mmCIF file of C-alpha atoms and ligand atoms in Angstrom:
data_model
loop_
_atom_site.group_PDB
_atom_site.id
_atom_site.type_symbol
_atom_site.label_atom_id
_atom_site.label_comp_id
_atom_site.label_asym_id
_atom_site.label_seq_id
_atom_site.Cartn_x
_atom_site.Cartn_y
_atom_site.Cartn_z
ATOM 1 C CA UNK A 1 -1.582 20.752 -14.245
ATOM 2 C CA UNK A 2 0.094 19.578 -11.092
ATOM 3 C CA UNK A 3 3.549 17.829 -11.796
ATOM 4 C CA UNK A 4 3.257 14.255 -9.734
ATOM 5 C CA UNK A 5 5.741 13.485 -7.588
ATOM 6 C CA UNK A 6 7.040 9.839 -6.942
ATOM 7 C CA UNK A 7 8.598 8.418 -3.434
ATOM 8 C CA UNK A 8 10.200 5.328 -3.340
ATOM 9 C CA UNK A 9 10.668 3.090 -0.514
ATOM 10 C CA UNK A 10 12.995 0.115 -0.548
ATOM 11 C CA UNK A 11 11.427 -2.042 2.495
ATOM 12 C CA UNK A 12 9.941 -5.123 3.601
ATOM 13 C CA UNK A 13 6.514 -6.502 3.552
ATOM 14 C CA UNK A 14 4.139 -6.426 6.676
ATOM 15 C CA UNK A 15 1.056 -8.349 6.180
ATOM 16 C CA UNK A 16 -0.570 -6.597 8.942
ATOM 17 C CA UNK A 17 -0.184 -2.973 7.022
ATOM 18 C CA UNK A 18 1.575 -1.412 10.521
ATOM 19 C CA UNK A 19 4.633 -1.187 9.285
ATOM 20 C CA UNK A 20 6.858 -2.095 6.203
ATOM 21 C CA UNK A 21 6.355 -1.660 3.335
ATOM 22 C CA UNK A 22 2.504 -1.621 3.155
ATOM 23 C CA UNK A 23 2.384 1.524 5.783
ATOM 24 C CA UNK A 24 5.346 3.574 3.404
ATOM 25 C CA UNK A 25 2.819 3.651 0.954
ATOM 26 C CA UNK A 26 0.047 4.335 2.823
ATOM 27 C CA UNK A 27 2.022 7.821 4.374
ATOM 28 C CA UNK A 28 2.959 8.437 0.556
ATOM 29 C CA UNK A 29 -0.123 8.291 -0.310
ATOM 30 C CA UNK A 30 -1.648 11.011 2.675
ATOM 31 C CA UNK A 31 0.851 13.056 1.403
ATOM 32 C CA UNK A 32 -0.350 13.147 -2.111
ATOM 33 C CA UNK A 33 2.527 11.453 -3.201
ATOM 34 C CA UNK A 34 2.693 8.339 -5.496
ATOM 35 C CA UNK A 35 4.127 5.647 -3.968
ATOM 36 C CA UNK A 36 6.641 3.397 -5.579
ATOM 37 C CA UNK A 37 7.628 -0.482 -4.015
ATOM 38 C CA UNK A 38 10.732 -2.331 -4.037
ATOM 39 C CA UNK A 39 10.243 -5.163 -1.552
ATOM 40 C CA UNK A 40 13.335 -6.455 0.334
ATOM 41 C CA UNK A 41 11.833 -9.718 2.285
ATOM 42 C CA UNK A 42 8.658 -10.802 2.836
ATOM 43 C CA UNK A 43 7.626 -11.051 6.834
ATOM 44 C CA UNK A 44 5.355 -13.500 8.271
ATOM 45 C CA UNK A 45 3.442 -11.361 11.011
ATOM 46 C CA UNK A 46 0.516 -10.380 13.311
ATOM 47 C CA UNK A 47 0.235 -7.278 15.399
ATOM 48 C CA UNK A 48 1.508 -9.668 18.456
ATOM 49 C CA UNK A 49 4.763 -9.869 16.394
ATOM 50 C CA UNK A 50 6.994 -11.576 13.932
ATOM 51 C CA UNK A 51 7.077 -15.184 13.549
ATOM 52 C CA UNK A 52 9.268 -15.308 10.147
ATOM 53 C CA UNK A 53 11.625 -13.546 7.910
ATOM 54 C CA UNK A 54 12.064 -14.534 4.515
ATOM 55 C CA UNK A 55 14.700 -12.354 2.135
ATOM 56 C CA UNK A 56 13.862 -11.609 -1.440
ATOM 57 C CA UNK A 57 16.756 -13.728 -3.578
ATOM 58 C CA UNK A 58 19.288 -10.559 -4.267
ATOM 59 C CA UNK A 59 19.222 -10.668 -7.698
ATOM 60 C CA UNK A 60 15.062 -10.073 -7.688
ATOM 61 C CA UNK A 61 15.879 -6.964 -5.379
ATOM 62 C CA UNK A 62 18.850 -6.334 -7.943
ATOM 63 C CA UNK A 63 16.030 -6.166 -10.799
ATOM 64 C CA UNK A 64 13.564 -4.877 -9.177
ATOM 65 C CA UNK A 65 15.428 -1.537 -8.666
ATOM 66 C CA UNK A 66 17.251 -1.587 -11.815
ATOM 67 C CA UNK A 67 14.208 -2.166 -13.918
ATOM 68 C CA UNK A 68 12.405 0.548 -11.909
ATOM 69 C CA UNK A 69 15.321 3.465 -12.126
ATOM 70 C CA UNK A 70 15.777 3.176 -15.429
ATOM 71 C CA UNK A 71 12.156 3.930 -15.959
ATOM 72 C CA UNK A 72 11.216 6.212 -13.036
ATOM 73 C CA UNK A 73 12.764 8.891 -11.222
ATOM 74 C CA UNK A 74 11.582 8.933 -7.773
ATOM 75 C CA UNK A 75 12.232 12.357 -6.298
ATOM 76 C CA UNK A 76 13.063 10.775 -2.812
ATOM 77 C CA UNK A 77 13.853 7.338 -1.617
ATOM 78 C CA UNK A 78 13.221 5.745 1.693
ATOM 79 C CA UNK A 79 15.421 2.633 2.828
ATOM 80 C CA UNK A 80 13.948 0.236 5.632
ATOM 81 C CA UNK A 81 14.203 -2.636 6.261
ATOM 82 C CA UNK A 82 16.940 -4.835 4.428
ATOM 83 C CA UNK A 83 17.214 -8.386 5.904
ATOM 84 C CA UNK A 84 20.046 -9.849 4.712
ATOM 85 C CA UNK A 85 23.303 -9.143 3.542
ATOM 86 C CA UNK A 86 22.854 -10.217 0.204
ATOM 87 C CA UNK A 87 19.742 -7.825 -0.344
ATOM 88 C CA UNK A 88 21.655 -5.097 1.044
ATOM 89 C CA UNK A 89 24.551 -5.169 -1.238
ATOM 90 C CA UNK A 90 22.121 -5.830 -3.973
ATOM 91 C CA UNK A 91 20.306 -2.509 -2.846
ATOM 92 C CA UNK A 92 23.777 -0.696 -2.720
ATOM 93 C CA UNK A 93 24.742 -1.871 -6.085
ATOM 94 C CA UNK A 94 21.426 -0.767 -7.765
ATOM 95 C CA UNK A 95 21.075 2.421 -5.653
ATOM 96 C CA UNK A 96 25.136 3.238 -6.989
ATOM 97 C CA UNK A 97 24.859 6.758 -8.961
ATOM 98 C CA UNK A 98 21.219 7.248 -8.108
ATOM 99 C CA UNK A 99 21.776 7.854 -4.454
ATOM 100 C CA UNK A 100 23.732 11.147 -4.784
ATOM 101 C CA UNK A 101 20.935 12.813 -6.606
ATOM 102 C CA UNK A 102 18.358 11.484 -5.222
ATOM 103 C CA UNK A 103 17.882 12.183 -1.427
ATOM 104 C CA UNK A 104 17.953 9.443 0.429
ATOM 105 C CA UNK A 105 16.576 8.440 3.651
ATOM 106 C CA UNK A 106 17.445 5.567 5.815
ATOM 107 C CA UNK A 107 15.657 3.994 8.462
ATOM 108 C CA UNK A 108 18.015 1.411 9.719
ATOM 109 C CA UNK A 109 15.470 -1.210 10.361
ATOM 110 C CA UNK A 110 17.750 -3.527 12.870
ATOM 111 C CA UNK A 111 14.941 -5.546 14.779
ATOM 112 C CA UNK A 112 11.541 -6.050 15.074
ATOM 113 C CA UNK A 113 9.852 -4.202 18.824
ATOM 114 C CA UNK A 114 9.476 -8.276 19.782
ATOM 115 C CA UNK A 115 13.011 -8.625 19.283
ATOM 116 C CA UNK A 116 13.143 -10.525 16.360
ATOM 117 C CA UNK A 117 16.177 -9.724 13.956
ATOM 118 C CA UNK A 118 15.224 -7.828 10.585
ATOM 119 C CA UNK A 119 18.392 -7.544 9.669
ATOM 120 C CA UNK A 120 21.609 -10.129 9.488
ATOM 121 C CA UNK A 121 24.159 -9.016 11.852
ATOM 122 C CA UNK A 122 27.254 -8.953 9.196
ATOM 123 C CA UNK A 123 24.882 -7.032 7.174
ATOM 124 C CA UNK A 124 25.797 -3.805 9.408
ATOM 125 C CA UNK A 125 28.772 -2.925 7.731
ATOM 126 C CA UNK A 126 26.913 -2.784 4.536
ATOM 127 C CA UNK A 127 24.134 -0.678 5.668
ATOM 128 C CA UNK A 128 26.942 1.915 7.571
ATOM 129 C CA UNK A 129 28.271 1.942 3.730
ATOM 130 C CA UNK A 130 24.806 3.237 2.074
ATOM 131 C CA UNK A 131 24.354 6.267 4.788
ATOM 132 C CA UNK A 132 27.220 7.943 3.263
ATOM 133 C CA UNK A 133 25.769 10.706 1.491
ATOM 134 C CA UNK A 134 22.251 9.816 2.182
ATOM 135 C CA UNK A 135 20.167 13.151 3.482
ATOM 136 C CA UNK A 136 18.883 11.867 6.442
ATOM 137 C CA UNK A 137 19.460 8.484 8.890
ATOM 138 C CA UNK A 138 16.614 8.151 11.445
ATOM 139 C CA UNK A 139 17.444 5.828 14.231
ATOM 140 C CA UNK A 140 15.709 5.389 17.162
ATOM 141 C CA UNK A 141 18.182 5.053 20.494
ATOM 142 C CA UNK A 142 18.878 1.494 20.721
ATOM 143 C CA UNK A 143 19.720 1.654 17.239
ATOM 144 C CA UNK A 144 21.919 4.774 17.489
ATOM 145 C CA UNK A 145 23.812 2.512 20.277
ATOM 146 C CA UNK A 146 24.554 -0.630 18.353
ATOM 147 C CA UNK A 147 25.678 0.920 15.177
ATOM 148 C CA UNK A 148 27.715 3.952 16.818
ATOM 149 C CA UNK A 149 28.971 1.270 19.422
ATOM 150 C CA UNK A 150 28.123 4.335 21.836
ATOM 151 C CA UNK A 151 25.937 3.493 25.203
ATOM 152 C CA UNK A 152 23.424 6.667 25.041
ATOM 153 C CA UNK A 153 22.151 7.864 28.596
ATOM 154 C CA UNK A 154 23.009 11.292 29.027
ATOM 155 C CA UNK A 155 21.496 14.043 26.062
ATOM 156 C CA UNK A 156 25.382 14.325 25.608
ATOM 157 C CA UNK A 157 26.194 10.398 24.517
ATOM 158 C CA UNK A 158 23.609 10.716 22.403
ATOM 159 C CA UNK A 159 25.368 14.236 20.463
ATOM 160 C CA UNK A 160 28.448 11.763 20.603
ATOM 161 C CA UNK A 161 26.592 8.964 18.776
ATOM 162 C CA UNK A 162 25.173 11.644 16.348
ATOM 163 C CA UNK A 163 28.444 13.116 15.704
ATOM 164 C CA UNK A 164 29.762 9.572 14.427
ATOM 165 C CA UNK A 165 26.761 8.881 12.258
ATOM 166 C CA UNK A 166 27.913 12.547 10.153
ATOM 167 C CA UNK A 167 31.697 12.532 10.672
ATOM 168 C CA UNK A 168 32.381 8.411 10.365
ATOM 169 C CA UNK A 169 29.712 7.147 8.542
ATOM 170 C CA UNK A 170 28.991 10.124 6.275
ATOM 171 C CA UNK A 171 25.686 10.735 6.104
ATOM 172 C CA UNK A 172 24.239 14.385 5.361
ATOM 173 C CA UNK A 173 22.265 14.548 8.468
ATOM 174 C CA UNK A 174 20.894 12.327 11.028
ATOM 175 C CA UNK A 175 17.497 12.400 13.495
ATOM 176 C CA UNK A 176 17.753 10.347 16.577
ATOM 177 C CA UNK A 177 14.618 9.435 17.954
ATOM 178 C CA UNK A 178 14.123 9.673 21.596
ATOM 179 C CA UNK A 179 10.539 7.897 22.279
ATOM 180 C CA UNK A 180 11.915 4.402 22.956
ATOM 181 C CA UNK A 181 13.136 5.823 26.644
ATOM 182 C CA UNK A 182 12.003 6.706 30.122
ATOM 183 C CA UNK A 183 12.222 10.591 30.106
ATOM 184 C CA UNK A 184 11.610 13.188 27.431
ATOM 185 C CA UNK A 185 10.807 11.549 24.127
ATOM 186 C CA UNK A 186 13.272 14.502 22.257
ATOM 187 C CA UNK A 187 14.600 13.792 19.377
ATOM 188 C CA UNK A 188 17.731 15.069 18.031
ATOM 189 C CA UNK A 189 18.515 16.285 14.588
ATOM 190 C CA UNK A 190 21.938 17.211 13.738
ATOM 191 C CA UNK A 191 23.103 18.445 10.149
ATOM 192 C CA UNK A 192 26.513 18.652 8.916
ATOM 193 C CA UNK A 193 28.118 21.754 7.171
ATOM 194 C CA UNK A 194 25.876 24.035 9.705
ATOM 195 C CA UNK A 195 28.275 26.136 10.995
ATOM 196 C CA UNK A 196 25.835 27.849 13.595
ATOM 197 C CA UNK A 197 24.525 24.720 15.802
ATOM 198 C CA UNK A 198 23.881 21.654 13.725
ATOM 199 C CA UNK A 199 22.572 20.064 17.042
ATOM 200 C CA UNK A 200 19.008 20.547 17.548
ATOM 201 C CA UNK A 201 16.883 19.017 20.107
ATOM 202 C CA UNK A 202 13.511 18.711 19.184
ATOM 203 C CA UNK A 203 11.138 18.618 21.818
ATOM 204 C CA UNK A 204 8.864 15.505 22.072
ATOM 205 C CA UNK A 205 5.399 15.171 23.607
ATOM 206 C CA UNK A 206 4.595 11.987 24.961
ATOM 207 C CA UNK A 207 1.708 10.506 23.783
ATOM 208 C CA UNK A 208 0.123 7.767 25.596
ATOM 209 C CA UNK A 209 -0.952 5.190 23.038
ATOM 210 C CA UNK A 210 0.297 1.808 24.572
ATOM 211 C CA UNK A 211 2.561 -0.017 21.748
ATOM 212 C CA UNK A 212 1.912 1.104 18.635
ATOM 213 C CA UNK A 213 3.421 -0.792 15.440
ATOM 214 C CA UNK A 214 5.426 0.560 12.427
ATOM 215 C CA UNK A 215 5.803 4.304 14.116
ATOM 216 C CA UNK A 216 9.552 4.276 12.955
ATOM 217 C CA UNK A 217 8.357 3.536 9.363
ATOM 218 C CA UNK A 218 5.892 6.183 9.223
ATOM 219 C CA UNK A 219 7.782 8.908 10.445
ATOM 220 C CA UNK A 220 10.473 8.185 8.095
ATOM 221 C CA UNK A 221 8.083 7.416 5.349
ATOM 222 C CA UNK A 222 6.579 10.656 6.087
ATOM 223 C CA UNK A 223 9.851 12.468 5.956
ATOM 224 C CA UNK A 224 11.053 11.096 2.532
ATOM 225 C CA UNK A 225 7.373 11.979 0.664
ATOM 226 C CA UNK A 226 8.169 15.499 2.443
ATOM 227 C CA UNK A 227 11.679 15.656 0.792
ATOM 228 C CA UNK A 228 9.722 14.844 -2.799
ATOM 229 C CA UNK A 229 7.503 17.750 -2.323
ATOM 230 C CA UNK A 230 10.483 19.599 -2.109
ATOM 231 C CA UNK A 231 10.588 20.878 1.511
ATOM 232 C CA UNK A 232 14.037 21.347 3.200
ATOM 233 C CA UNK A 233 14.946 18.844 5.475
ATOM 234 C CA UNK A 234 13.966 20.562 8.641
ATOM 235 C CA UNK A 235 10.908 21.266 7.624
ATOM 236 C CA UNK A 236 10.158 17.730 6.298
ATOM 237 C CA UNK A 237 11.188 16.599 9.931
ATOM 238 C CA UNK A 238 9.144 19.021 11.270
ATOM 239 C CA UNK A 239 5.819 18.443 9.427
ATOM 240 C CA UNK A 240 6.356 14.220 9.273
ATOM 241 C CA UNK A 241 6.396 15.281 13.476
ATOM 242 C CA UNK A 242 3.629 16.204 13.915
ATOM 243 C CA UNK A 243 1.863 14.039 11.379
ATOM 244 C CA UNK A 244 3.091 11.420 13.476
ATOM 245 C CA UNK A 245 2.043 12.778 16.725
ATOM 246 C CA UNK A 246 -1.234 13.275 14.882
ATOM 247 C CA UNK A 247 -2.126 10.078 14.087
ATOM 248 C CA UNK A 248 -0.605 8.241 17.480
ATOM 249 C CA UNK A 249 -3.862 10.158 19.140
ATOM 250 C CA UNK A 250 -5.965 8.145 17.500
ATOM 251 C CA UNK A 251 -3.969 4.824 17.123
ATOM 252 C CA UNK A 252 -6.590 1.520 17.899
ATOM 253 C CA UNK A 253 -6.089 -2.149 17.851
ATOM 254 C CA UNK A 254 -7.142 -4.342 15.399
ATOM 255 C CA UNK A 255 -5.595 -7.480 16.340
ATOM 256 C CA UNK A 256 -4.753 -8.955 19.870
ATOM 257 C CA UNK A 257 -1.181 -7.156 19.593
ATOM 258 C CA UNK A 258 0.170 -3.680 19.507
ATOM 259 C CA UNK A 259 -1.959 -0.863 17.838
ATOM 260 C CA UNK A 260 -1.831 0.790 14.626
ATOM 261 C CA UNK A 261 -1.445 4.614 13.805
ATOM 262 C CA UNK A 262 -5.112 6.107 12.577
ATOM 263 C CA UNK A 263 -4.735 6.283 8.803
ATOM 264 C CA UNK A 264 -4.781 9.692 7.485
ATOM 265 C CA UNK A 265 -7.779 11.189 6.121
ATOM 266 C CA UNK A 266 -5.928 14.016 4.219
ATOM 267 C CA UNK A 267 -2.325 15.677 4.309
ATOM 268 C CA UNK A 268 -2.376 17.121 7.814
HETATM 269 N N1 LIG B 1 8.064 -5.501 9.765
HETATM 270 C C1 LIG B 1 8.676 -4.730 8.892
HETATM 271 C C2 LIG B 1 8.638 -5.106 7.460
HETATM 272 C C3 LIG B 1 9.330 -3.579 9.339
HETATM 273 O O1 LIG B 1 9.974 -2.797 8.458
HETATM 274 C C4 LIG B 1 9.332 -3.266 10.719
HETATM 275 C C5 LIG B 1 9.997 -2.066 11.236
HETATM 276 O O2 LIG B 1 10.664 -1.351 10.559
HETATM 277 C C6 LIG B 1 8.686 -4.112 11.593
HETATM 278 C C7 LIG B 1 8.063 -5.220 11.078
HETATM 279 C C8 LIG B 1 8.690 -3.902 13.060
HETATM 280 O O3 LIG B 1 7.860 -2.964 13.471
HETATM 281 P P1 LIG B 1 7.774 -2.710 15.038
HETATM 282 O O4 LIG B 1 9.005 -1.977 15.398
HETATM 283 O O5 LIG B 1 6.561 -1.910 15.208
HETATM 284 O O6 LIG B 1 7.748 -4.029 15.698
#
C-alpha cells in the first residue's frame, strides 16, 4: 500500500476557483496529493477581478493551524496569500517549530493582477520574517522589486534582488519569475550553500494565453505537492514548469474576465 502524502496550503479563498485557495487544492490534487486548507481571508471576486477582501479574525487562523498540526503532518506547506498583519503573525506563531521541518514554500501574494492589495502594507516585515528558512520563495518581478527594494531591469538586478532574498531575508532558495515582463519570460532560481553556481536561469517559453488568473498559485502549489512527493527542489521546479506551461495551452474563459488554467486530467 501506497503511503499518502499530505500538502498544506495556508491561502485565501477565490470564489472563482482561479486562484487561492480553491486552485492549491485543485494542483494537489493532479498531483495525487491530499490537499489540506487553512484559509487566511475570504475574497469577494469574479474573473474581471477583486471587489473585496475580508481577513479571517487571527485567532481562527491561529486555531485553524494549531488544531490541524497537532493532528496532521503535512509533508510540505505552501504560504499565499496572507491579508493582514494580524493573520500573518498568527500564521508565524502557529507555523513556529513546524516550519524548519517541514519545507516550506512561500508565494508572497502582495496584490491582486487588478491591483487590488492582498496584503496590508505593514504586514511586509512580517512576511520577510517567515521566509527565513523556508525552502523556496517564488516571486514574480514586481514582487521581487518591492520587497528587495531593488528596481529589476537588467538579468543582473534581478541576481541582486535574488541575492537579498537568500543572504538578508534567509530563505533556503528563491525562484523569480520572469513572465510578468516584455522580453524572455526566464525565471531565475538561485539556491544557497551551492558552491558551484547557485544562479540558474531557467529558460521560459512564452505562451500566448491572454490573462490568465491564479498562474502564480499554481505553479507554487505545484511546487510544494512536488516537495511532498519527495523530489529535490530543482526537480519540483522543474516538473511544476512544465505542468504549468501545460495547462496555460489550454487555458479558456469562463467568465467575462481573465482565463483560467485547463484543469489537469492526470499528473502530467
Ligand atoms: N485571490 C487570491 C485568494 C489569491 O491568492 C490571488 C493570487 O495569489 C489572487 C486572487 C489574484 O490572482 P491574480 O494574480 O490572477 O489576479
Amino acid at each position: 500500500m501506497q503511503i499518502m502524502k499530505c500538502a498544506l496550503t495556508i491561502a485565501g479563498s477565490d470564489p472563482t476557483g482561479g486562484a487561492g485557495l480553491q486552485a492549491d487544492l485543485q494542483v494537489f490534487s493532479a498531483y495525487g496529493v491530499h490537499g489540506a486548507g487553512v484559509v487566511t481571508a475570504l475574497t469577494v471576486q469574479d474573473s474581471s477581478g477583486v471587489r473585496a477582501v475580508m481577513p479571517v479574525f487571527p485567532s481562527v487562523a491561529l486555531d485553524q493551524l494549531r488544531v490541524l498540526l497537532a493532528d496532521i503532518t503535512p509533508a510540505a506547506i505552501k504560504i499565499g496569500m496572507l491579508a493582514s498583519d494580524d493573520v500573518a503573525r498568527s500564521v508565524q506563531l502557529a507555523l513556529s517549530g513546524f516550519a524548519t521541518q517541514i519545507p516550506t514554500v512561500i508565494d508572497p501574494v502582495l496584490a491582486a493582477s487588478d491591483g487590488t492589495p492582498l496584503l496590508e502594507r505593514r504586514a511586509w516585515p512580517v512576511l520577510r520574517e517567515l521566509m527565513r528558512g523556508a525552502r523556496l520563495v517564488t516571486p514574480n518581478l514586481h514582487e521581487a522589486e518591492l520587497l528587495t527594494e531593488i528596481e529589476i531591469g537588467r538579468k543582473r538586478d534581478c541576481e541582486a534582488a535574488a541575492e537579498v532574498f537568500l543572504e538578508k531575508f534567509g530563505c533556503e532558495a528563491v525562484l523569480i519569475k520572469g513572465g510578468h515582463r516584455d522580453g524572455p519570460p526566464d525565471d531565475l532560481l538561485a539556491i544557497a550553500q551551492e558552491s558551484a553556481n547557485p544562479m540558474t536561469w531557467l529558460k521560459g517559453e512564452r505562451i500566448d494565453a491572454g490573462a490568465v488568473h491564479g498562474t502564480g498559485c499554481a505553479l507554487a502549489s505545484a511546487i510544494t505537492a512536488g516537495l511532498a512527493l519527495g523530489q529535490g527542489l530543482e526537480e519540483a521546479v522543474n516538473h511544476a514548469r512544465c505542468f504549468v506551461a501545460t495547462r496555460l495551452r489550454g487555458a479558456s474563459g469562463l467568465g467575462s474576465g481573465a482565463a483560467f488554467l485547463a484543469p489537469a486530467r492526470e499528473h502530467s
